[in-house]
Amino acid sequence: MSWVVLLLVALPFASAALSLFVGHRGEVAERGIAVGASAIGLGLAFVVAFPHLGDATPLGHVFARTSAAGPAIELSVYVDQLTAAMLLLAHTVAFLVQVYSLGYMAGDPRYPSYAALISIFTGAMTLVVVADDLWVLLVGWELMGMCSYFLISHHWELREARAGAVKAFLMTRTADLGLLFAIIVLGVRFDTYRISTIMGEIADGGFGRDELWLPALLVTAAVIGKSAQFPLHTWLPDAMPGPTPISALIHAATMVAAGVFLVARTFPLYLSAPAALTTLALVASLTMIISATYALFTNDLKRVLAWSTVSQLAYMFGALAVGAYAAGVLHLLAHGAFKALLFLAAGSVVHAVGTTSMSAMGGLREKLPDTFVTMTVGFGALAGVVPLVGFFTKDAVIGSVWDAARHGHLVWPWVAWVLFASTVLTAVLTVAYSLRAWLMVFLTAAPPLAAEPAVSEAAEPHEAPLSMKVPLYLLTVPTLLGGLVVVYPQAVFGDGEYHLVHPGLAVVMTLLVVATALAVAWQWRRSGGRDPWHPFVLPHPAVDRVYAVGVVRPVRWLARTVRAGDRDVIDRYADGAGAATRGLGWVLRQAQTGNVQTYLMVVVVGACAIAVAAGVAS
Amino acid sequence: MSWVQVIFVLLALVAVGSALLVVTTRNMVHAALWLVVTLGAIAGVYLVLAAEFLAWVQVLIYVGAVVVLLLFALMLTKAPTGPQPDLDVARTVPAAVVAVLVGALLVATVVAGFSDVALDLEGTVVGSAQSTGATVFEKWVLPFEVLSVLLLAALIGAIVLSRGDEMVESAETTETARRGGR
Amino acid sequence: MGDSLPLWWPLVLACVLFAIGVYGVLVRRNAVLVLMGVELMLNAVNINLVAFDAYFRDVVHGGQTLALFVIVIAAAEIGLALAIVLRVFRTHGHIEVDALRELADRDEPPADAGADRLDDRAEADQPQEAR
C-alpha cells in the first residue's frame, strides 16, 4: 500500500513533466495527458483513502532518510483519516477542474503550461497531506505557493494578474517563515522531524500549559498567511484575476484550506498551547466579520466568492480554536465541495457574459438554466439552507462554539463568547450576501444592451459546454448529500464521541436565515429589482495601506538608494578611472603634433642627454 | 704652421662658411649652389687627408649628381626663385639651441679624446684609385655587392614612387586623343 | 715641420659641419632644403671616417672604403627621398614639412587635415579607380 502512496505523489509531477515536453505537439495529446493523469490520480486516491477512513489504523512508512548532523530528515508518509479525507477532496476537485478547464480554457495558447501547473499543484497538495516529515510538508507547502503564483498570473499580460500574483506570493511567503521557524523549534525540542512522533509525544502529556506556545504561535502565523486571515487577508480577493477554475481549485477548495489542514494535523500542539488557540479564535472572529462585510458590498462576483472564502475559513479556524476538531474538518470538506461548485458556476456565468461585474448581469435564469440550478444549490449551501451540507456543518461549528462558551475549558469564556457572537453575525451576513449575489446574477432583469446587437461580443449569453456542466452537476452531489456525513461522522473519523448536531440551535439559526432572506428580498424589491442597496464603493482594506506605507515604501526607497549608490558612488569610481586614463592619454597625446621636425628635435636632444648621462656616469 | 695645416684651415673655413650659408640663405637655388661650394671644399679636405679617389668620387657624385638632382627637385616642385621671406620655421631659436648643443657636445668629446694626437701624413698610404680598387675588390667585396643590390632597390623604388598619376594621365590623354578629343 | 696635422682639427670640422646640418634639418621648411641639411651631416661623417683612416693607417683602408659606401648610400637615399618629395608635391601642392601634420594623434583629426590637399587629386595610390 505504501508504494501506492508514493505513486500517488509522483504521478502528478510525472504528468506535468510529460505535459511540458509533449504538450505543444498536439492539443488532443495535452488534454489526454492532463485529464487522464488526473483521473488515474483520483482512482489511486480512492484506493489509498477508503481503506483508511473510519476506524482503520493509520499507515506510516519511511521511504528514505538522510543522515546528517541533527535529527534525520525522512521521506515518510502517514495516512490517517484526516489525510484520507483531504486526499479525496483534493483529487476530486482537481479532476473536476481539469475536466472543466477543457471547456473553459478551450483555445487558450497557454493551456499546456496551465494543465502542467495544475498537475504540479495536485502533487504538491498530495505531498502536504500525506507527509509525515515536517520538511517534506514544507516542500509541498512552498510548491503550492509557487503554483498559485504562476497560475494567478496565467494571463500575465493583465496588470492586475501580475500584481495579484506577486501580492499573494509575498504575503504567503512571509507568513511561511513562521512555519520554517516552527519546524526548527520543534526539531530542536523533540529531536525528530516526524509529525506523528511529535504529535504522539505531545498527546501523551507531560507538557505544561502553554509550554509549547512558541511553535504553536509560529504555525499560527503561517496559517494566517496561507489561509488569508487578518491581517494577511487582502491577497485572496486580489488573486481573482486568475482563471476561474484556478480560483476554484486553489483559492477555495484546497490550497487555502491547507492552513486549516495544518492546524488539524498539529492539533495536539495547539491543544497544549491555549495561547495559540486564543489567538486563532480572536483572529477568526475579526476576519469573518470583516470579510463578510466586504462581500456584502462588492460588485464583482468573484470577489464576493473570495471574501466569502475568507469568511468561511475563519469559521473553520473558529471551530478548531475551541477544540472542535470534527466540526472544523467537516466544514473544510463541505466548503471545499460547495465553494468549488460556486466558483465553477461563476466561471460558467463569466464565460457566458464576459465580465465579472454583477451590475452587468441579470436575467440569466432563462439563458443559463443548468448554471442557475447548480449555483442555487451552491448558494444555498453557503447560506446554510436545510438540508444542504452547509447547513449541517455550519450548525456543527456554531454549536461547538456555543458549547465551548458555556462550559468549555480550552480558551477563556469571553473569547468563546466573542467567537460565538461573530459566528452568528457572520451567518446572517452570509445569507445576505449570498442572496444578493444570487438575485443580482439571475433574477434581476437583463441590463439594456448598450452595444449594438450586430457586435458579436454582445451576443446572447449561452449555456456552458458539456465539459463545464458535468463537473457542476457532479459537485452538487456532495453538496446535497453531505449532510449525512455530519450526522454520521464515524464513517470518516472512526468511533468516538461527537456533538455535531444541536437541534435547538439549528432551529434558531434556520429562523434567522429565513428572516434575513426575507429582509434582503424585500429590500431588493424596494430598490427596483436591481442592487438591494445603493452601490457603495468600499474603501480599500486599511491593512493594505498600512503595508504600502510600512513595507512597500521603505523597501522601494531602499532599492532606489542602493541603485543610486551603485550608480553615483561605485560607478563613479569605474567611470572616473576610465576618464582619468583618457585624460592622461590626452595629456600625453599633446606631444604628437604631427610635425616631423619637432619629433627630430626631441630625438636629437634625447640622444644628447643620453650621451651626457653616459659620460657623467662613467 | 706647415703648409698642410694652412691649406687645411683655409679649406675648413670655406666649408663651414658655405655650409652656414646653405642653411641660412633666403634663396633656395642659392642654397643649392652654396652646397656645391661646401662639397667642393670637403673634396679638398679629402685630398689633404690623402684620400684621392674619394675626393674625385665626391666631386663626381655629390657635386655632379646629387646637387643636380636637388636642383631638379626644386624645379619640379616649382620652387620660387628669388629671395623668399618664409623659408625658415616660425621659431628658429630652439633649433639653433639644439644645434649648438649637439655641436658643443661633439666638440667637447672629440677634443677631450684626441687633443694630443697628431696625424703623420708622410707615411700614409695614399688612397689612389689603384689601392682603393684593390681594397674594395679584395677585402670589401661582399658589402660592395650588397650595395649594388641596394642601389637597384632604390632605383626601383624611386621609379615606382614617382610613376603614379603620370602614367595614368598619359594613358587618359592618349585615349582622348585617339577618340578625337570628344 | 713635417706633414703633421693635429687629429682634432678634421674632427672638429666634422662636428661643426654636423651641427650645421642638424640646424638645417630642424629649421628649414622646404623639404629639399631639409635634404640639403642631411647631405651636410653625411659629409661630416665622411670627414670623420677619412680622418681616422689616415690616423690609424689602416691596411684594409676601412675608413676610406666606408666613406665610399656612405657616398653610394647617400646617393641612393637622396634619389628615393626626392621621389617621395615629388609625391608629396603632387598630392598636397607644396612641400612644406611643417604643414604636413596628418599623422598627429588627436581625438578629432587635425583641424587643417586635408586643407593643404589638392582637391582634384584623390588618393594617388589607387590608379584603378581613376581608370
PDB file of N, CA and C in Angstrom, chain A residues 152 163-172 224-241 287 290-291 294 303 306-307 310 539-548:
ATOM      1  N   ILE A 152      -2.109  32.271 -10.919  1.00  0.00           N
ATOM      2  CA  ILE A 152      -2.811  33.555 -10.854  1.00  0.00           C
ATOM      3  C   ILE A 152      -2.366  34.436 -12.010  1.00  0.00           C
ATOM      4  N   ALA A 163       0.031  41.830 -10.521  1.00  0.00           N
ATOM      5  CA  ALA A 163       0.051  42.415  -9.174  1.00  0.00           C
ATOM      6  C   ALA A 163      -0.530  41.441  -8.157  1.00  0.00           C
ATOM      7  N   GLY A 164      -1.626  40.795  -8.535  1.00  0.00           N
ATOM      8  CA  GLY A 164      -2.254  39.852  -7.607  1.00  0.00           C
ATOM      9  C   GLY A 164      -1.349  38.677  -7.296  1.00  0.00           C
ATOM     10  N   ALA A 165      -0.665  38.174  -8.329  1.00  0.00           N
ATOM     11  CA  ALA A 165       0.213  37.036  -8.101  1.00  0.00           C
ATOM     12  C   ALA A 165       1.352  37.412  -7.158  1.00  0.00           C
ATOM     13  N   VAL A 166       1.954  38.574  -7.400  1.00  0.00           N
ATOM     14  CA  VAL A 166       3.070  38.990  -6.544  1.00  0.00           C
ATOM     15  C   VAL A 166       2.591  39.204  -5.118  1.00  0.00           C
ATOM     16  N   LYS A 167       1.415  39.835  -4.990  1.00  0.00           N
ATOM     17  CA  LYS A 167       0.899  40.101  -3.634  1.00  0.00           C
ATOM     18  C   LYS A 167       0.659  38.798  -2.885  1.00  0.00           C
ATOM     19  N   ALA A 168       0.004  37.845  -3.600  1.00  0.00           N
ATOM     20  CA  ALA A 168      -0.268  36.573  -2.938  1.00  0.00           C
ATOM     21  C   ALA A 168       1.034  35.901  -2.518  1.00  0.00           C
ATOM     22  N   PHE A 169       1.966  35.888  -3.439  1.00  0.00           N
ATOM     23  CA  PHE A 169       3.223  35.205  -3.161  1.00  0.00           C
ATOM     24  C   PHE A 169       3.963  35.837  -1.996  1.00  0.00           C
ATOM     25  N   LEU A 170       4.061  37.157  -2.026  1.00  0.00           N
ATOM     26  CA  LEU A 170       4.811  37.831  -0.963  1.00  0.00           C
ATOM     27  C   LEU A 170       4.165  37.614   0.392  1.00  0.00           C
ATOM     28  N   MET A 171       2.828  37.758   0.433  1.00  0.00           N
ATOM     29  CA  MET A 171       2.175  37.632   1.738  1.00  0.00           C
ATOM     30  C   MET A 171       2.286  36.222   2.276  1.00  0.00           C
ATOM     31  N   THR A 172       2.025  35.225   1.431  1.00  0.00           N
ATOM     32  CA  THR A 172       2.064  33.869   1.960  1.00  0.00           C
ATOM     33  C   THR A 172       3.495  33.454   2.275  1.00  0.00           C
ATOM     34  N   ILE A 224      -2.150  31.885   9.114  1.00  0.00           N
ATOM     35  CA  ILE A 224      -2.835  33.159   8.891  1.00  0.00           C
ATOM     36  C   ILE A 224      -2.505  33.672   7.496  1.00  0.00           C
ATOM     37  N   GLY A 225      -1.257  33.501   7.099  1.00  0.00           N
ATOM     38  CA  GLY A 225      -0.880  33.939   5.767  1.00  0.00           C
ATOM     39  C   GLY A 225      -1.460  33.059   4.693  1.00  0.00           C
ATOM     40  N   LYS A 226      -1.316  31.742   4.879  1.00  0.00           N
ATOM     41  CA  LYS A 226      -1.746  30.827   3.835  1.00  0.00           C
ATOM     42  C   LYS A 226      -3.244  30.866   3.652  1.00  0.00           C
ATOM     43  N   SER A 227      -4.015  30.982   4.745  1.00  0.00           N
ATOM     44  CA  SER A 227      -5.472  30.919   4.654  1.00  0.00           C
ATOM     45  C   SER A 227      -6.106  32.294   4.707  1.00  0.00           C
ATOM     46  N   ALA A 228      -5.341  33.312   4.468  1.00  0.00           N
ATOM     47  CA  ALA A 228      -5.860  34.663   4.291  1.00  0.00           C
ATOM     48  C   ALA A 228      -6.731  35.116   5.449  1.00  0.00           C
ATOM     49  N   GLN A 229      -6.172  35.089   6.622  1.00  0.00           N
ATOM     50  CA  GLN A 229      -6.875  35.628   7.780  1.00  0.00           C
ATOM     51  C   GLN A 229      -6.274  36.987   8.105  1.00  0.00           C
ATOM     52  N   PHE A 230      -6.994  37.743   8.950  1.00  0.00           N
ATOM     53  CA  PHE A 230      -6.484  39.055   9.325  1.00  0.00           C
ATOM     54  C   PHE A 230      -5.130  38.906  10.009  1.00  0.00           C
ATOM     55  N   PRO A 231      -4.140  39.718   9.796  1.00  0.00           N
ATOM     56  CA  PRO A 231      -4.082  40.856   8.899  1.00  0.00           C
ATOM     57  C   PRO A 231      -3.544  40.560   7.502  1.00  0.00           C
ATOM     58  N   LEU A 232      -3.485  39.315   7.105  1.00  0.00           N
ATOM     59  CA  LEU A 232      -2.977  38.990   5.763  1.00  0.00           C
ATOM     60  C   LEU A 232      -4.108  38.525   4.875  1.00  0.00           C
ATOM     61  N   HIS A 233      -5.288  39.154   5.024  1.00  0.00           N
ATOM     62  CA  HIS A 233      -6.461  38.645   4.325  1.00  0.00           C
ATOM     63  C   HIS A 233      -6.671  39.283   2.973  1.00  0.00           C
ATOM     64  N   THR A 234      -5.863  40.252   2.607  1.00  0.00           N
ATOM     65  CA  THR A 234      -6.188  41.007   1.399  1.00  0.00           C
ATOM     66  C   THR A 234      -5.672  40.371   0.120  1.00  0.00           C
ATOM     67  N   TRP A 235      -4.856  39.333   0.204  1.00  0.00           N
ATOM     68  CA  TRP A 235      -4.322  38.803  -1.050  1.00  0.00           C
ATOM     69  C   TRP A 235      -5.327  37.938  -1.782  1.00  0.00           C
ATOM     70  N   LEU A 236      -6.245  37.329  -1.051  1.00  0.00           N
ATOM     71  CA  LEU A 236      -7.149  36.385  -1.703  1.00  0.00           C
ATOM     72  C   LEU A 236      -8.102  37.051  -2.702  1.00  0.00           C
ATOM     73  N   PRO A 237      -8.770  38.142  -2.356  1.00  0.00           N
ATOM     74  CA  PRO A 237      -9.604  38.777  -3.381  1.00  0.00           C
ATOM     75  C   PRO A 237      -8.781  39.301  -4.552  1.00  0.00           C
ATOM     76  N   ASP A 238      -7.536  39.736  -4.283  1.00  0.00           N
ATOM     77  CA  ASP A 238      -6.716  40.254  -5.378  1.00  0.00           C
ATOM     78  C   ASP A 238      -6.162  39.131  -6.238  1.00  0.00           C
ATOM     79  N   ALA A 239      -6.366  37.874  -5.842  1.00  0.00           N
ATOM     80  CA  ALA A 239      -5.909  36.759  -6.673  1.00  0.00           C
ATOM     81  C   ALA A 239      -6.964  36.349  -7.677  1.00  0.00           C
ATOM     82  N   MET A 240      -8.066  37.052  -7.719  1.00  0.00           N
ATOM     83  CA  MET A 240      -9.158  36.663  -8.611  1.00  0.00           C
ATOM     84  C   MET A 240      -8.911  36.907 -10.094  1.00  0.00           C
ATOM     85  N   PRO A 241      -7.969  37.758 -10.508  1.00  0.00           N
ATOM     86  CA  PRO A 241      -7.694  37.850 -11.949  1.00  0.00           C
ATOM     87  C   PRO A 241      -7.193  36.551 -12.559  1.00  0.00           C
ATOM     88  N   THR A 287     -11.775  38.293  11.420  1.00  0.00           N
ATOM     89  CA  THR A 287     -11.738  38.071   9.979  1.00  0.00           C
ATOM     90  C   THR A 287     -13.102  37.779   9.416  1.00  0.00           C
ATOM     91  N   ILE A 290     -15.174  41.035   9.078  1.00  0.00           N
ATOM     92  CA  ILE A 290     -14.659  41.978   8.078  1.00  0.00           C
ATOM     93  C   ILE A 290     -14.930  41.468   6.671  1.00  0.00           C
ATOM     94  N   SER A 291     -14.583  40.213   6.421  1.00  0.00           N
ATOM     95  CA  SER A 291     -14.701  39.708   5.056  1.00  0.00           C
ATOM     96  C   SER A 291     -16.148  39.587   4.625  1.00  0.00           C
ATOM     97  N   TYR A 294     -17.207  42.951   3.510  1.00  0.00           N
ATOM     98  CA  TYR A 294     -16.717  43.276   2.178  1.00  0.00           C
ATOM     99  C   TYR A 294     -17.523  42.562   1.109  1.00  0.00           C
ATOM    100  N   ARG A 303     -15.100  38.371  -6.488  1.00  0.00           N
ATOM    101  CA  ARG A 303     -14.628  38.928  -5.214  1.00  0.00           C
ATOM    102  C   ARG A 303     -15.603  38.592  -4.093  1.00  0.00           C
ATOM    103  N   ALA A 306     -14.611  35.280  -3.163  1.00  0.00           N
ATOM    104  CA  ALA A 306     -13.306  35.272  -2.495  1.00  0.00           C
ATOM    105  C   ALA A 306     -13.444  35.702  -1.038  1.00  0.00           C
ATOM    106  N   TRP A 307     -14.119  36.818  -0.823  1.00  0.00           N
ATOM    107  CA  TRP A 307     -14.313  37.250   0.565  1.00  0.00           C
ATOM    108  C   TRP A 307     -15.108  36.204   1.336  1.00  0.00           C
ATOM    109  N   VAL A 310     -12.746  33.633   2.558  1.00  0.00           N
ATOM    110  CA  VAL A 310     -12.014  34.086   3.751  1.00  0.00           C
ATOM    111  C   VAL A 310     -12.892  33.928   4.984  1.00  0.00           C
ATOM    112  N   PRO A 539     -13.923  51.434   0.763  1.00  0.00           N
ATOM    113  CA  PRO A 539     -12.512  51.806   0.655  1.00  0.00           C
ATOM    114  C   PRO A 539     -11.661  50.539   0.628  1.00  0.00           C
ATOM    115  N   HIS A 540     -10.501  50.693   0.065  1.00  0.00           N
ATOM    116  CA  HIS A 540      -9.569  49.564   0.032  1.00  0.00           C
ATOM    117  C   HIS A 540      -9.288  49.124   1.474  1.00  0.00           C
ATOM    118  N   PRO A 541      -9.078  47.853   1.662  1.00  0.00           N
ATOM    119  CA  PRO A 541      -8.807  47.423   3.038  1.00  0.00           C
ATOM    120  C   PRO A 541      -7.668  48.225   3.649  1.00  0.00           C
ATOM    121  N   ALA A 542      -7.891  48.658   4.887  1.00  0.00           N
ATOM    122  CA  ALA A 542      -6.910  49.543   5.517  1.00  0.00           C
ATOM    123  C   ALA A 542      -5.565  48.873   5.698  1.00  0.00           C
ATOM    124  N   VAL A 543      -5.562  47.568   5.901  1.00  0.00           N
ATOM    125  CA  VAL A 543      -4.263  46.911   6.094  1.00  0.00           C
ATOM    126  C   VAL A 543      -3.366  47.078   4.886  1.00  0.00           C
ATOM    127  N   ASP A 544      -3.997  47.124   3.705  1.00  0.00           N
ATOM    128  CA  ASP A 544      -3.165  47.305   2.510  1.00  0.00           C
ATOM    129  C   ASP A 544      -2.445  48.628   2.533  1.00  0.00           C
ATOM    130  N   ARG A 545      -3.162  49.649   3.031  1.00  0.00           N
ATOM    131  CA  ARG A 545      -2.481  50.948   3.131  1.00  0.00           C
ATOM    132  C   ARG A 545      -1.358  50.872   4.135  1.00  0.00           C
ATOM    133  N   VAL A 546      -1.601  50.157   5.223  1.00  0.00           N
ATOM    134  CA  VAL A 546      -0.542  50.001   6.233  1.00  0.00           C
ATOM    135  C   VAL A 546       0.670  49.311   5.624  1.00  0.00           C
ATOM    136  N   TYR A 547       0.399  48.247   4.868  1.00  0.00           N
ATOM    137  CA  TYR A 547       1.522  47.540   4.244  1.00  0.00           C
ATOM    138  C   TYR A 547       2.232  48.437   3.245  1.00  0.00           C
ATOM    139  N   ALA A 548       1.430  49.200   2.484  1.00  0.00           N
ATOM    140  CA  ALA A 548       2.038  50.057   1.470  1.00  0.00           C
ATOM    141  C   ALA A 548       2.971  51.068   2.116  1.00  0.00           C
TER     142      ALA A 548
END
